Coordinates of C-alpha atoms in Angstrom, one line a residue:
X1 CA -28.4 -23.6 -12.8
X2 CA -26.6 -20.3 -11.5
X3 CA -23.3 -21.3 -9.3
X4 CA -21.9 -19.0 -7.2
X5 CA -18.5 -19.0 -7.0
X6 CA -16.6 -19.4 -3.7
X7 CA -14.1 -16.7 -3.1
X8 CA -12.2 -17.0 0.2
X9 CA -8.1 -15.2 1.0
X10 CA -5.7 -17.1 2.2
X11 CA -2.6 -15.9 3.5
X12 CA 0.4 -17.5 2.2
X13 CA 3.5 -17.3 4.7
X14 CA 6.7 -16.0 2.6
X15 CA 10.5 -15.2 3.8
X16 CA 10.6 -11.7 4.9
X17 CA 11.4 -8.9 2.2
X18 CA 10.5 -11.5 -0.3
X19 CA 6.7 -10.2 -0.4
X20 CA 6.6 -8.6 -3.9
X21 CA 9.3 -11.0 -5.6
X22 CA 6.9 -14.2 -4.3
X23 CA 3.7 -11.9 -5.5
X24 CA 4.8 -11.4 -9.2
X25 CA 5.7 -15.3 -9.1
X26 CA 2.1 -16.1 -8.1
X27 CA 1.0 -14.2 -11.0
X28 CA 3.1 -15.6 -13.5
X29 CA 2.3 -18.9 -12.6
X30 CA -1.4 -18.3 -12.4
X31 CA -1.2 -16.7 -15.9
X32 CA 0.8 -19.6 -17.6
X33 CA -0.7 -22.4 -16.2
X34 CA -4.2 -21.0 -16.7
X35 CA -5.6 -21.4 -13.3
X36 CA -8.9 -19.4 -13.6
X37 CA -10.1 -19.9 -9.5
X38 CA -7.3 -17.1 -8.5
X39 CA -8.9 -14.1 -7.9
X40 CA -6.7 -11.7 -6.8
X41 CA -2.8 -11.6 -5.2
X42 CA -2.3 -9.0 -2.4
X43 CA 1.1 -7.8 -1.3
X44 CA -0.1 -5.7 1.6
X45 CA 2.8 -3.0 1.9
X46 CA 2.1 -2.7 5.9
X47 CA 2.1 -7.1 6.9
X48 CA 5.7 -7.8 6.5
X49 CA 6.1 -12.1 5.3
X50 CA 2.8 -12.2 3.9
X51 CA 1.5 -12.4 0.6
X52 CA -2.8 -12.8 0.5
X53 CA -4.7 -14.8 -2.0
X54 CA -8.2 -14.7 -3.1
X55 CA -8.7 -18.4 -4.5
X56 CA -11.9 -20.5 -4.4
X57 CA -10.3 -23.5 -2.2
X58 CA -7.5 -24.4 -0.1
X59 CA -6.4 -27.1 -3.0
X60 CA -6.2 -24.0 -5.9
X61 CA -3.7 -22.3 -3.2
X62 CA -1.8 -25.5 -2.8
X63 CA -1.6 -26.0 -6.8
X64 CA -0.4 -22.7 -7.3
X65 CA 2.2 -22.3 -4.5
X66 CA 4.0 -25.8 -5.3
X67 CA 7.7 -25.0 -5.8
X68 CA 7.7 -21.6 -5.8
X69 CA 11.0 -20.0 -4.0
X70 CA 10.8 -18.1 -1.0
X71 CA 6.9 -19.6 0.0
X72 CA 6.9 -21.1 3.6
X73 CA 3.3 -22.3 3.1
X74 CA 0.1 -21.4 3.3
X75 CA -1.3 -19.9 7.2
X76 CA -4.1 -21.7 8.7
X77 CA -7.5 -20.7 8.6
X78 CA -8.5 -17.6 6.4
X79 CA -7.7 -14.1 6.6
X80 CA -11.8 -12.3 7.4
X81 CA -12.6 -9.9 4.2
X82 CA -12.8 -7.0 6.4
X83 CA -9.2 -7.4 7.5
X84 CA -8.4 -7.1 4.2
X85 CA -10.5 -4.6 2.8
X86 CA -8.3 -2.2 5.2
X87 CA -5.5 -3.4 4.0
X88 CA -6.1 -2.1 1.0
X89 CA -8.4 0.2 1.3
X90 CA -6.4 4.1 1.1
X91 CA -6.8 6.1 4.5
X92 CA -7.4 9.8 3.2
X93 CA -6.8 11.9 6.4
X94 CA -8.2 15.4 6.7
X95 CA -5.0 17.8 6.7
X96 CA -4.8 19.3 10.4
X97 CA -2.8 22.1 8.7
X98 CA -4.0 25.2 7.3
X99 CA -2.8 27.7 5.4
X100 CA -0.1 30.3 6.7
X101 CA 1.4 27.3 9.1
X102 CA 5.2 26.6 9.2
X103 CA 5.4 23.3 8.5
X104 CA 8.4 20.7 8.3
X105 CA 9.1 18.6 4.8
X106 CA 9.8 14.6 5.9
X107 CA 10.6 13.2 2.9
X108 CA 11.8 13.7 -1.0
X109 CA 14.8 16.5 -1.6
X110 CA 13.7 19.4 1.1
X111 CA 13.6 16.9 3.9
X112 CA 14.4 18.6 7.2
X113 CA 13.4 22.6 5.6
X114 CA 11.1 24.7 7.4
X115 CA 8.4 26.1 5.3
X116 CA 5.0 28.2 5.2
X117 CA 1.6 26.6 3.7
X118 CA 0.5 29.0 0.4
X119 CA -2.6 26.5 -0.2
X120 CA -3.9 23.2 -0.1
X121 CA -5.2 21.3 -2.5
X122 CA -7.3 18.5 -0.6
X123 CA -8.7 16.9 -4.0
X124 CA -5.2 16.1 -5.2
X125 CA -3.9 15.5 -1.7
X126 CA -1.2 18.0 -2.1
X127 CA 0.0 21.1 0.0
X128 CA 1.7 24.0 -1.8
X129 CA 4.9 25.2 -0.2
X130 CA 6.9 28.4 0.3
X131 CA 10.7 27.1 1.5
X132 CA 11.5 29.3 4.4
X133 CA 15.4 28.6 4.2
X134 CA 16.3 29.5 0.6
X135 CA 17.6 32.9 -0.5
X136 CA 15.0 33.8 -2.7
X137 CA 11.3 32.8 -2.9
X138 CA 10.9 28.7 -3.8
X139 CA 7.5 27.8 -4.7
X140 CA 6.9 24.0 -4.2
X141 CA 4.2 21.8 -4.2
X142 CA 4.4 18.5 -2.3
X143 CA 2.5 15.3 -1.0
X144 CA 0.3 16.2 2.0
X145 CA 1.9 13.3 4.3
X146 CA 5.3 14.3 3.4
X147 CA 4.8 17.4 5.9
X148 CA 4.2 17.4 9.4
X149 CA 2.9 20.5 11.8
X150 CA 6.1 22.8 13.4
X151 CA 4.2 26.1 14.4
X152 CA 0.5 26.9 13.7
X153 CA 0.2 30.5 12.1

């Protein structure tokens, strides 16, 4: 006879900040202690004092969470699969910039520089930059979220 096996998340309360330390724990334990009915261990980036578990039972969650630093417990109820299925499912979001725009780099070492779009690369999700505020002409190619709109061309 053919069992299916019961796979349910649970979210498992943790202090705050503690997410990934609490998450590697889970796995260690899981691994040592050979307990076969945990799926998966989620540290969703975006749900800050939460770590989610994919277990077959309440009592599997209980078992593995026993004594381990930093857990507050296990939340009531369980957390729907579609909730998490956005969790970790990757948004790809279709570049509202175009080629020729002046754009403004948020993040990584030219943070705050203006600079005009040479070509984008929606495959790799990467925008290729020419920095407007150098001396000379500097090529660069970047993360498409690490620029936002200034001026369409």
């Amino acid at each position: 006879m053919l069992e299916t096996k019961i796979r349910n998340y649970y979210a498992i309360k943790v202090t705050g900040g503690q997410e990934t330390n609490v998450g590697l724990m889970l796995e260690e334990r899981a691994k040592t202690n050979n307990i076969s009915e945990i799926y998966s261990i989620i540290v969703p980036p975006n749900l800050k004092g939460y770590v989610i578990v994919e277990a077959a039972g309440p009592h599997v969650v209980k078992l593995l969470i026993s004594g381990i630093r930093n857990v507050r417990g296990v939340a009531q109820g369980l957390v729907p699969k579609d909730d998490v299925l956005k969790m970790v499912s990757k948004k790809i979001v279709a570049p509202s910039i175009k080629e020729g725009d002046i754009v403004e780099v948020t993040s990584g070492p030219f943070r705050g520089m203006q600079a005009q779009v040479i070509k984008i690369n929606a495959d790799k999700g990467e925008v290729m930059l020419n920095i407007l505020e150098s001396a000379f002409p500097l090529g660069v190619t970047v993360p498409i979220d690490q620029v936002k709109l200034s001026k369409k061309s």
